[in-house]
XYZ file of C-alpha atoms in Angstrom:
714
model
C 0.000 0.000 0.000
C 2.803 2.413 0.884
C 4.453 1.696 -2.466
C 1.177 2.404 -4.256
C 0.763 5.810 -2.599
C 4.320 6.723 -3.487
C 3.721 5.816 -7.129
C 0.541 7.931 -7.205
C 2.305 10.985 -5.722
C 5.165 10.559 -8.158
C 2.685 10.392 -11.033
C 0.895 13.547 -9.841
C 4.164 15.431 -9.560
C 5.172 14.319 -13.045
C 1.871 15.469 -14.524
C 2.201 18.837 -12.754
C 5.703 19.218 -14.104
C 4.509 18.522 -17.643
C 1.707 21.075 -17.218
C 4.154 23.894 -16.291
C 7.120 23.692 -18.649
C 7.759 27.463 -18.418
C 8.714 27.243 -14.729
C 11.349 24.601 -15.470
C 12.691 26.646 -18.393
C 13.110 29.920 -16.423
C 16.001 29.575 -14.047
C 15.663 33.179 -12.794
C 12.227 32.345 -11.262
C 12.782 28.648 -10.670
C 11.664 27.246 -7.341
C 14.053 24.325 -7.741
C 16.287 23.814 -4.728
C 19.509 21.909 -4.489
C 18.744 19.181 -1.950
C 19.429 15.537 -2.631
C 17.184 13.694 -5.060
C 14.437 12.875 -5.549
C 13.141 16.507 -6.134
C 9.662 17.217 -7.517
C 7.357 20.221 -7.712
C 4.379 20.229 -5.347
C 1.261 22.389 -5.310
C 1.369 25.342 -2.897
C -1.960 26.770 -1.695
C -1.982 30.143 0.127
C -4.945 30.668 2.421
C -5.135 34.443 3.116
C -6.419 35.830 6.457
C -10.170 36.300 6.585
C -9.745 40.048 7.212
C -7.289 42.726 8.223
C -4.059 41.427 6.644
C -2.279 39.975 3.620
C 0.228 37.114 3.500
C 2.963 37.497 0.871
C 4.840 34.304 -0.090
C 8.383 34.644 -1.499
C 11.215 32.376 -2.641
C 14.750 33.684 -2.946
C 16.166 32.784 -6.331
C 19.775 32.214 -7.361
C 20.290 35.960 -7.951
C 19.572 36.672 -4.289
C 16.274 38.450 -4.877
C 12.806 37.379 -3.917
C 10.289 36.004 -6.347
C 6.631 36.161 -5.366
C 4.657 32.935 -5.343
C 0.913 32.899 -5.922
C -1.569 30.425 -4.607
C -1.819 27.451 -6.996
C 1.787 27.493 -8.163
C 4.128 24.563 -7.541
C 7.294 24.597 -5.492
C 10.027 21.965 -5.416
C 10.355 20.075 -2.228
C 13.342 21.162 -0.177
C 12.924 24.828 -1.212
C 12.946 27.450 1.529
C 9.689 29.418 1.425
C 9.546 32.849 3.148
C 6.247 34.187 4.453
C 5.708 37.924 4.988
C 2.731 39.199 7.019
C 1.211 42.613 6.094
C -1.488 43.775 8.577
C -3.949 46.578 7.941
C -4.245 49.537 10.315
C -5.601 48.320 13.635
C -4.852 44.619 13.013
C -2.022 42.320 14.098
C -0.846 38.757 13.471
C -2.607 36.149 15.523
C 0.185 34.449 17.414
C 1.060 31.041 15.959
C -1.345 31.391 13.054
C 1.248 31.255 10.214
C 1.438 27.508 9.545
C 1.984 25.103 6.653
C -0.143 22.017 6.630
C -0.849 22.810 10.275
C 2.842 22.846 11.190
C 4.582 25.740 12.871
C 6.819 27.960 10.780
C 10.228 29.328 11.728
C 10.652 32.955 12.814
C 12.991 35.066 10.697
C 14.653 38.381 11.471
C 12.558 41.045 9.733
C 14.677 43.711 8.111
C 13.328 47.287 7.858
C 11.064 47.603 4.857
C 8.654 49.956 3.189
C 5.975 47.385 2.401
C 4.357 47.320 5.848
C 5.591 43.829 6.818
C 5.409 43.169 10.543
C 6.457 39.503 10.637
C 8.583 37.104 8.571
C 8.480 33.347 8.929
C 9.708 30.440 6.786
C 9.483 26.722 6.194
C 11.043 24.157 3.872
C 8.722 22.889 1.197
C 7.882 19.270 1.977
C 7.505 16.599 -0.656
C 3.740 16.941 -0.742
C 1.105 19.535 -1.627
C 1.164 22.231 1.020
C -1.329 24.789 2.328
C -0.042 27.935 4.039
C -2.400 29.709 6.463
C -2.310 32.942 8.479
C -4.811 34.775 10.678
C -5.100 38.427 11.737
C -6.857 39.784 14.770
C -8.011 43.252 15.869
C -5.652 45.168 18.131
C -7.415 46.105 21.340
C -6.224 49.557 22.291
C -6.392 50.594 25.929
C -7.846 53.776 27.381
C -6.258 54.895 30.637
C -8.018 57.625 32.619
C -6.614 60.003 35.215
C -9.711 61.666 36.724
C -7.414 64.214 38.403
C -9.240 64.155 41.711
C -12.595 63.292 40.223
C -14.539 60.054 39.994
C -14.972 58.087 36.777
C -18.458 56.716 36.013
C -18.839 52.957 36.267
C -18.744 51.170 32.945
C -16.459 53.711 31.282
C -14.906 52.166 28.135
C -11.312 51.020 28.636
C -10.684 49.409 25.246
C -11.560 49.943 21.606
C -10.599 48.657 18.170
C -10.287 50.196 14.758
C -13.791 48.977 13.846
C -15.491 50.182 17.031
C -18.331 52.609 16.435
C -17.679 56.206 17.437
C -18.301 56.804 21.136
C -18.173 59.735 23.539
C -15.757 59.690 26.435
C -17.339 59.613 29.893
C -17.879 62.686 32.073
C -16.340 62.341 35.539
C -17.720 63.990 38.652
C -15.919 65.833 41.435
C -16.677 66.076 45.115
C -15.808 69.788 44.965
C -18.932 71.342 43.487
C -17.048 74.516 42.574
C -15.069 72.593 39.971
C -16.578 71.959 36.559
C -15.363 69.356 34.098
C -13.728 70.947 31.051
C -12.852 67.801 29.092
C -10.070 65.244 28.608
C -6.565 65.934 27.342
C -4.125 63.371 25.972
C -0.391 63.257 26.614
C 0.205 65.761 23.799
C -2.162 68.276 25.337
C -4.899 67.737 22.772
C -8.511 67.862 23.898
C -10.292 64.560 23.244
C -14.079 64.299 23.502
C -14.888 61.330 21.263
C -13.139 58.341 19.756
C -14.061 58.126 16.097
C -14.490 54.909 14.182
C -11.188 54.056 12.540
C -9.066 55.505 15.372
C -5.985 53.626 16.561
C -3.510 53.821 19.407
C -3.607 53.644 23.176
C -5.046 56.686 24.952
C -3.810 58.158 28.214
C -6.292 60.841 29.271
C -6.271 63.366 32.106
C -9.422 65.136 33.287
C -9.368 68.934 33.128
C -11.231 70.829 35.850
C -12.117 74.524 35.828
C -12.383 76.593 38.964
C -15.427 78.764 39.521
C -14.590 82.448 39.235
C -15.883 85.257 41.390
C -18.147 87.522 39.389
C -19.530 89.828 42.090
C -18.815 90.725 45.700
C -21.243 92.362 48.123
C -20.566 93.589 51.634
C -17.038 94.990 51.361
C -16.302 97.485 54.156
C -15.766 101.141 53.269
C -12.450 102.875 53.752
C -13.819 105.093 56.521
C -16.362 104.735 59.290
C -17.706 107.720 61.194
C -18.931 107.304 64.765
C -21.010 110.003 66.417
C -20.396 109.160 70.094
C -17.443 108.128 72.222
C -17.077 104.335 72.080
C -14.633 101.750 73.374
C -12.550 99.650 71.012
C -14.743 96.607 71.729
C -17.886 98.609 71.005
C -16.408 99.804 67.727
C -15.428 96.230 66.822
C -18.973 95.060 67.551
C -20.372 97.912 65.446
C -18.066 97.080 62.543
C -18.902 93.365 62.744
C -22.619 94.141 62.752
C -22.289 96.514 59.786
C -19.989 94.325 57.683
C -20.306 90.742 58.949
C -19.353 88.998 55.748
C -18.510 89.229 52.092
C -21.047 87.570 49.825
C -19.596 86.377 46.552
C -21.394 85.196 43.438
C -19.497 82.951 41.046
C -19.724 82.837 37.291
C -21.821 79.681 37.684
C -24.315 81.386 39.992
C -23.041 79.868 43.247
C -23.299 82.114 46.320
C -20.439 81.985 48.834
C -20.476 83.707 52.218
C -17.066 84.695 53.580
C -17.261 85.849 57.248
C -15.183 88.925 58.169
C -13.040 89.224 61.303
C -12.074 92.644 62.761
C -9.280 93.982 64.967
C -7.626 97.283 65.841
C -4.337 97.536 63.955
C -1.437 96.077 65.903
C 0.390 98.777 67.869
C -2.422 101.338 67.450
C -4.183 102.989 70.389
C -7.785 104.096 70.060
C -7.996 107.903 69.997
C -11.438 109.383 69.352
C -10.358 112.983 69.259
C -12.748 114.423 66.630
C -11.369 113.759 63.186
C -8.518 111.513 64.421
C -8.447 108.351 62.311
C -8.077 104.908 63.908
C -7.131 101.951 61.656
C -9.256 98.816 62.068
C -8.141 95.792 60.046
C -10.668 93.450 58.451
C -9.973 90.007 57.012
C -12.413 87.799 55.118
C -12.366 84.016 55.426
C -10.358 82.465 52.572
C -12.328 81.219 49.612
C -12.999 77.479 49.361
C -10.912 75.307 47.078
C -12.074 75.401 43.508
C -12.921 79.108 43.507
C -10.716 81.613 41.706
C -10.501 84.982 43.437
C -10.204 87.108 40.287
C -8.472 89.841 42.255
C -11.274 90.542 44.720
C -9.970 92.147 47.902
C -10.155 89.816 50.890
C -8.753 92.201 53.498
C -8.300 95.892 54.109
C -8.347 98.804 56.531
C -11.276 100.925 57.658
C -10.389 104.222 59.291
C -12.741 104.932 62.183
C -13.032 108.438 63.562
C -15.381 110.612 65.537
C -17.230 112.954 63.251
C -15.815 116.458 63.196
C -17.292 119.679 61.903
C -16.006 121.666 58.938
C -13.876 124.730 59.606
C -15.869 127.936 59.816
C -13.196 130.623 59.569
C -13.212 133.701 61.753
C -13.093 136.997 59.899
C -9.560 138.252 59.280
C -8.060 135.226 61.016
C -5.351 132.809 59.953
C -5.743 129.069 59.409
C -2.945 126.515 59.158
C -3.868 123.000 58.011
C -1.319 120.311 58.834
C -3.355 117.191 58.009
C -6.594 116.282 56.259
C -8.327 116.419 59.648
C -6.097 118.686 61.755
C -5.785 122.465 61.747
C -4.729 125.440 63.849
C -6.589 128.736 63.952
C -4.936 131.871 65.320
C -3.923 130.511 68.743
C -1.899 127.523 67.460
C -4.047 124.899 69.212
C -4.593 121.675 67.266
C -8.204 121.141 66.280
C -9.858 118.475 64.138
C -12.221 118.936 61.237
C -13.851 116.849 58.522
C -11.598 118.038 55.714
C -13.850 120.908 54.636
C -13.736 124.687 55.013
C -17.082 126.449 54.728
C -16.726 130.115 53.954
C -19.263 132.709 54.992
C -20.288 135.699 52.970
C -18.438 138.808 54.092
C -15.738 136.896 55.992
C -12.168 136.754 54.714
C -9.279 134.569 55.849
C -6.179 136.718 56.064
C -3.922 133.779 55.323
C -4.588 130.101 54.574
C -1.487 127.921 54.996
C -1.404 124.271 53.940
C 1.530 122.160 55.138
C 0.902 118.503 54.213
C 3.242 115.973 55.841
C 5.829 114.227 53.697
C 4.655 111.377 51.480
C 0.972 112.234 51.926
C -1.770 113.455 49.605
C -3.823 115.966 51.553
C -7.246 116.741 50.082
C -9.191 119.717 51.425
C -12.603 120.814 50.180
C -13.242 124.557 49.932
C -16.860 125.730 49.879
C -17.321 129.420 48.986
C -14.054 130.385 50.703
C -12.438 133.821 50.465
C -8.777 134.136 51.427
C -6.485 137.112 51.005
C -3.439 134.856 50.681
C -2.831 131.122 50.312
C 0.541 129.496 51.041
C 1.567 125.951 50.083
C 4.716 125.055 52.013
C 4.493 121.458 53.254
C 6.512 118.490 52.057
C 3.589 116.445 50.760
C 0.975 117.047 48.076
C -2.011 119.348 48.446
C -5.253 118.932 46.536
C -7.893 121.624 46.874
C -11.366 120.635 45.691
C -13.345 123.762 44.856
C -17.128 123.941 45.189
C -19.085 127.089 44.512
C -17.260 130.370 43.927
C -13.914 130.687 45.712
C -11.275 133.383 45.996
C -7.772 132.294 47.021
C -6.051 135.651 46.714
C -2.287 135.588 46.251
C -1.396 131.893 45.981
C 2.274 131.050 46.576
C 3.666 127.562 46.004
C 7.035 127.135 47.683
C 9.863 125.229 45.932
C 9.375 121.469 46.079
C 5.693 121.785 46.971
C 2.801 120.560 44.847
C -0.711 121.976 44.508
C -3.599 120.653 42.417
C -6.911 122.462 41.995
C -9.795 120.093 41.246
C -13.408 121.029 40.443
C -15.876 119.755 43.021
C -19.644 119.598 43.028
C -21.273 122.725 41.634
C -17.877 124.235 40.882
C -18.215 127.936 40.191
C -15.805 130.715 39.399
C -12.366 131.223 40.866
C -12.017 134.962 41.375
C -9.294 137.262 42.661
C -6.727 134.484 42.453
C -3.147 135.027 41.295
C -0.788 132.053 41.391
C 2.974 132.318 41.838
C 4.468 128.901 41.239
C 7.929 127.968 42.476
C 7.145 124.257 42.679
C 4.558 122.175 40.864
C 1.071 123.421 40.054
C -1.835 121.765 38.237
C -5.133 123.494 37.521
C -7.857 121.011 36.541
C -10.613 123.582 37.043
C -9.637 125.613 33.954
C -10.310 128.683 36.103
C -6.825 130.129 36.746
C -6.171 132.807 34.101
C -2.430 133.361 34.608
C 0.494 131.872 36.526
C 3.734 133.662 37.395
C 6.816 131.470 37.067
C 10.431 131.939 38.188
C 12.156 134.676 36.251
C 8.952 136.732 36.324
C 7.556 134.714 33.394
C 3.795 134.906 32.988
C 1.963 131.933 31.517
C -1.509 132.792 30.254
C -4.372 130.388 29.692
C -5.965 130.750 26.247
C -9.277 128.962 25.813
C -10.273 127.277 22.538
C -13.675 127.625 20.943
C -16.497 126.051 22.922
C -17.344 123.625 20.123
C -15.911 122.482 16.826
C -17.924 120.601 14.204
C -16.506 117.843 12.039
C -16.363 119.684 8.694
C -17.202 116.855 6.287
C -17.806 113.130 6.031
C -14.087 112.476 5.552
C -12.738 115.511 7.413
C -11.332 116.048 10.892
C -12.283 118.493 13.598
C -9.127 120.370 14.575
C -8.744 121.527 18.175
C -6.088 123.979 19.243
C -4.656 124.749 22.653
C -3.673 128.389 22.392
C -1.284 128.340 25.357
C 2.209 129.065 24.061
C 5.539 130.060 25.573
C 5.996 133.815 25.961
C 8.452 135.171 23.444
C 12.071 135.074 24.571
C 11.549 132.594 27.444
C 13.286 129.275 27.985
C 10.240 127.099 28.495
C 9.374 123.584 27.411
C 5.697 123.030 26.607
C 3.977 119.654 26.265
C 0.370 119.040 25.288
C -1.713 116.103 26.489
C -5.185 115.795 24.982
C -7.879 113.971 26.909
C -11.394 112.800 26.127
C -14.317 112.501 28.523
C -16.000 109.175 29.223
C -19.549 110.200 30.047
C -20.512 106.759 31.334
C -17.622 106.551 33.801
C -17.526 110.294 34.455
C -13.742 110.401 33.985
C -11.147 111.902 31.649
C -8.610 109.699 29.900
C -5.821 110.187 27.386
C -7.183 110.668 23.877
C -5.948 108.335 21.106
C -2.634 109.346 19.584
C -3.172 111.547 16.529
C 0.446 112.561 15.956
C 0.327 111.462 12.319
C -2.519 113.921 11.698
C -1.183 117.004 13.475
C 0.162 120.079 11.815
C 1.416 121.506 15.129
C 2.183 120.111 18.567
C -0.612 122.082 20.197
C -3.339 120.823 17.845
C -5.493 117.714 17.929
C -7.484 116.277 15.050
C -10.301 113.789 15.406
C -13.411 112.394 13.771
C -14.839 111.145 17.073
C -17.670 113.151 18.601
C -17.257 113.981 22.293
C -15.748 116.302 24.906
C -12.028 117.099 24.756
C -9.584 119.095 26.830
C -5.852 119.728 26.760
C -3.421 119.635 29.678
C -0.634 122.040 28.782
C 2.473 121.574 30.927
C 5.161 124.255 31.041
C 8.540 123.264 32.438
C 11.023 125.939 33.474
C 14.498 125.205 34.832
C 16.002 127.920 37.018
C 19.616 128.994 37.314
C 20.217 126.604 40.187
C 18.803 123.655 38.262
C 15.481 123.760 40.105
C 12.617 122.629 37.881
C 9.180 124.192 38.042
C 6.175 122.633 36.304
C 2.837 124.254 35.627
C -0.103 122.417 34.090
C -3.064 124.437 32.869
C -6.197 122.704 31.654
C -8.260 124.143 28.849
C -12.046 124.158 29.300
C -13.856 121.226 27.697
C -14.417 121.530 23.955
C -17.283 119.731 22.243
C -16.567 118.045 18.931
C -19.921 117.888 17.201
C -20.930 115.584 14.355
C -20.789 116.545 10.728
C -24.123 117.916 9.618
C -24.469 117.771 5.848
C -25.943 120.859 4.266
C -29.645 120.533 3.860
C -30.899 121.169 0.361
C -34.463 122.358 0.715
C -36.799 120.184 -1.267
C -38.072 121.604 -4.521
C -41.553 122.811 -3.709
C -44.183 120.930 -5.570
C -46.341 123.375 -7.533
C -50.012 123.502 -6.739
C -52.252 121.724 -9.203
C -55.875 122.147 -10.111
C -58.413 120.268 -12.203
C -60.279 121.400 -15.282
C -63.349 119.247 -15.837
C -64.785 118.804 -19.333
C -68.380 117.563 -19.599
C -69.567 114.417 -21.340
C -71.654 115.471 -24.364
C -74.349 114.052 -26.638
C -73.754 114.972 -30.278
C -70.232 116.258 -29.756
C -66.879 115.383 -28.199
C -63.933 117.285 -26.774
C -60.198 116.870 -27.224
C -58.929 116.032 -24.671
C -61.784 113.769 -23.664
C -64.418 114.471 -21.075
C -63.291 114.188 -17.473
C -60.997 115.905 -14.954
C -57.612 117.095 -16.211
C -54.757 118.176 -13.919
C -53.169 121.548 -14.617
C -50.242 123.210 -12.807
C -51.046 126.499 -11.135
C -50.497 129.411 -13.529
C -50.604 127.262 -16.653
C -53.321 127.368 -19.281
C -55.628 124.653 -20.595
C -56.876 124.293 -24.168
C -59.425 122.033 -25.781
C -61.351 121.702 -29.014
C -64.988 120.819 -29.618
C -66.063 118.585 -32.516
C -69.762 118.248 -33.456
C -71.118 114.945 -34.679
C -72.580 114.882 -38.233
C -76.170 114.903 -36.971
C -75.442 117.886 -34.736
C -73.121 119.974 -36.897
C -75.668 122.790 -37.279
C -75.623 123.385 -33.522
C -74.168 126.570 -32.115
C -72.476 125.506 -28.853
C -72.310 127.879 -25.907
C -69.173 127.259 -23.781
C -68.867 128.714 -20.281
C -66.376 128.262 -17.423
C -67.826 128.684 -13.972
C -70.572 130.793 -15.638
C -68.237 132.884 -17.810
C -68.437 132.509 -21.619
C -65.412 131.079 -23.412
C -64.799 132.037 -27.072
C -62.774 129.873 -29.482
C -59.933 131.290 -31.549
C -59.850 131.221 -35.337
C -58.812 127.550 -35.292
C -61.698 126.619 -33.030
C -59.530 126.091 -29.922
C -60.875 127.137 -26.545
C -58.173 128.300 -24.059
C -58.406 129.011 -20.328
C -55.370 131.055 -19.209
C -53.586 131.365 -15.809
C -55.495 128.707 -13.899
C -55.554 129.238 -10.129
C -58.581 127.205 -9.053
C -60.530 124.108 -9.930
C -62.701 124.843 -12.975
C -65.711 123.192 -14.574
C -66.487 123.725 -18.259
C -70.171 123.754 -19.322
C -71.187 123.267 -22.966
C -74.806 123.852 -24.086
C -76.633 124.509 -27.371
C -75.870 121.175 -29.003
C -79.080 119.880 -30.649
C -79.825 117.482 -33.449
C -80.006 119.078 -36.900
C -83.463 120.054 -38.353
C -84.376 120.266 -42.076
C -82.338 123.010 -43.693
C -81.917 124.385 -47.221
C -84.869 126.154 -48.774
C -83.856 124.677 -52.101
C -84.804 121.182 -50.886
C -87.783 121.740 -48.603
C -90.515 124.120 -49.554
C -91.371 126.693 -46.915
C -88.293 125.505 -44.860
C -86.601 127.852 -42.354
C -83.458 129.639 -43.525
C -81.026 131.619 -41.372
C -77.991 133.309 -42.922
C -75.832 136.419 -42.797
C -75.545 138.750 -45.744
C -73.939 142.195 -46.159
C -73.638 142.781 -42.409
C -77.271 141.856 -41.765
C -79.096 138.800 -40.582
C -81.642 137.260 -43.017
C -84.271 134.878 -41.670
C -86.968 133.021 -43.675
C -89.563 131.070 -41.736
C -92.837 129.470 -42.807
C -94.506 130.544 -39.621
C -94.280 133.475 -37.257
C -91.541 132.947 -34.666
C -89.583 134.771 -32.005
C -85.849 135.018 -32.726
C -83.068 135.537 -30.175
C -79.617 136.708 -31.268
C -77.063 135.546 -28.693
C -73.414 136.568 -28.493
C -70.835 133.912 -27.670
C -70.493 135.470 -24.234
C -73.983 134.141 -23.601
C -75.606 137.564 -23.621
C -78.833 137.982 -25.636
C -78.198 141.029 -27.866
C -81.488 141.078 -29.766
C -84.963 139.543 -29.427
C -87.413 140.102 -32.304
C -90.805 138.736 -33.389
C -90.687 137.719 -37.010
C -93.665 137.170 -39.329
C -93.859 134.259 -41.729
C -91.723 134.851 -44.785
C -88.431 136.739 -45.175
C -87.159 139.115 -42.471
C -83.978 141.194 -42.123
C -82.288 142.146 -38.861
C -79.802 145.033 -39.089
C -77.559 146.825 -36.617
C -75.561 143.875 -35.378
C -71.864 144.323 -34.720
C -69.406 142.070 -36.511
C -68.922 138.788 -34.753
C -70.198 135.281 -34.233
C -73.779 134.907 -33.075
C -76.158 132.141 -32.265
C -79.673 132.606 -33.616
C -82.291 130.652 -31.729
C -85.891 130.511 -32.991
C -88.852 129.694 -30.837
C -89.509 126.614 -32.974
C -86.232 125.176 -31.573
C -84.199 125.870 -34.683
C -80.711 127.182 -33.855
C -78.034 128.423 -36.223
C -74.556 129.937 -35.782
C -73.826 132.861 -38.102
C -70.912 135.209 -38.635
C -71.687 138.893 -39.225
C -68.894 140.574 -41.120
């Protein structure tokens, strides 16, 4: 039996060899090996993976290059067969699946290639038909989550393959309710929300959480607190805690957070309730909870508590020296406290007002209707005088190194009888100081621009000019800063740079409507190197919008109607009806009699006045200034005419300046002018009659037997 099977296999190999002579005759693609005899070709079947990969079968020929083998070709036994596995994206070789006739193949070292091979195996062709198989499987990619302090939902996907349907990544939760989930980010910092079908690769994801942000704060203590009675420190602390117990914050997500406030008297401070004496009380709010972003909201501060003091009411012809915002001396040199205001009284004058602010302080004093013969600024800090009502500061002297600013207050009025001598630094924001005397007896004069400037055209600019210039022959440096007013905020801010539009340093050009002012600063350096600065503010200037010239509309002329009547036996041109005519124009029409009515003598009137046609038969109404109605009468059907045709017929004609009438019966005749006036009425006997004495013209002759005829007397 064994011998019989061998003979059959040998016969099959021989027949296969005879069927493929080309393979044996092509040594460059021959699959013949060099092992010991006997050597025969055997059928090689390649069973490709069901999906996801391709198996390439190769045999190295004598030239050292690979020749591809297709399923159904024959290979000599003893030949080394190389198998190359090419997976698709998202697939890999199933371990141990590359076999021949169910036998394991040998692993080969896979050299780098550009064909996508991921595995190379081999076997030696046995002396029998051989089937090569390979299987591919889906790669299961892993998803690793870092919830970053949060909690991942149960059942969150941890694997996927290239053929998985698209899915959305889970949304984690966080115990801190002030944190909101913003999404997942991979190791490259990319935001990942879904995994699309066809995706590949492991994912390592980290949850991103966003803090709530403070959007509003309510309950913040004020910078000052006035008490009206003497209190202990504990009583003040209790009062402050009752007034401002907490800060209440609202987040951008609508959460409300209460932050209790604690109070204490500043370390090292001693309570002193001398009227106007400030006492620093420190407040601190409880820190915000985790997950809330402060956004710069103040969580602590100082409230100055002091016993309310009265404003200064100056004595007439006295002297006042102010050494602090709340401390002053009047005449006798005793320290007194006040609320930072001086209330002047009509008819009372301060002989001398001296302001000596301490170093490194900004002292603000409010003057209400104050009159002072002289004002001296000689402290080492900065003085700001806020002016309300009409004030008079007299001779104002600013000592070297001192600084004075005049600011308009509520209901700021005029600043009269004020002459400033500046040896330090002076700023006038009231635009009320007319002149300033500088070192070297230089006088700087304020020059006000026009109150308003319109934008001249759609593409033009309003040009503003600050007229303050350096006096001729002086060594003075002038700078110009233009500002615009923000009506909503109630503040002035630097106007946009227009340097590319200017034709001079003291001008400003703009197309933006609004209020503008200029701060002109003059800098003078004295012989000793001391610098003096003076800033004068120009009054606000309104830039108004461009108003295009208005071209008055062309008045529409008045129109009227001329109404022509509808007629029987005649027609008008234009036709009957109302016709529109412009005031002052004329209107003409013609009248055409029908054939059966052509012996009629029409009478045409306009609002009762007769209208006469011209030689061409045209009726014209001139200079129309009202609605008019035309009436046309006298149009009757023709009667028998022509004595030649009808015996005893009526005949009416003109001859030699007279009117001849023949009638078979006695009739009454009326001779009517075209104006409608009856010029003659006569009783005619039967037969021929003659009517003389008629002026030349056109007449209508109407007989009592209803015969009418138009005649022309020449």
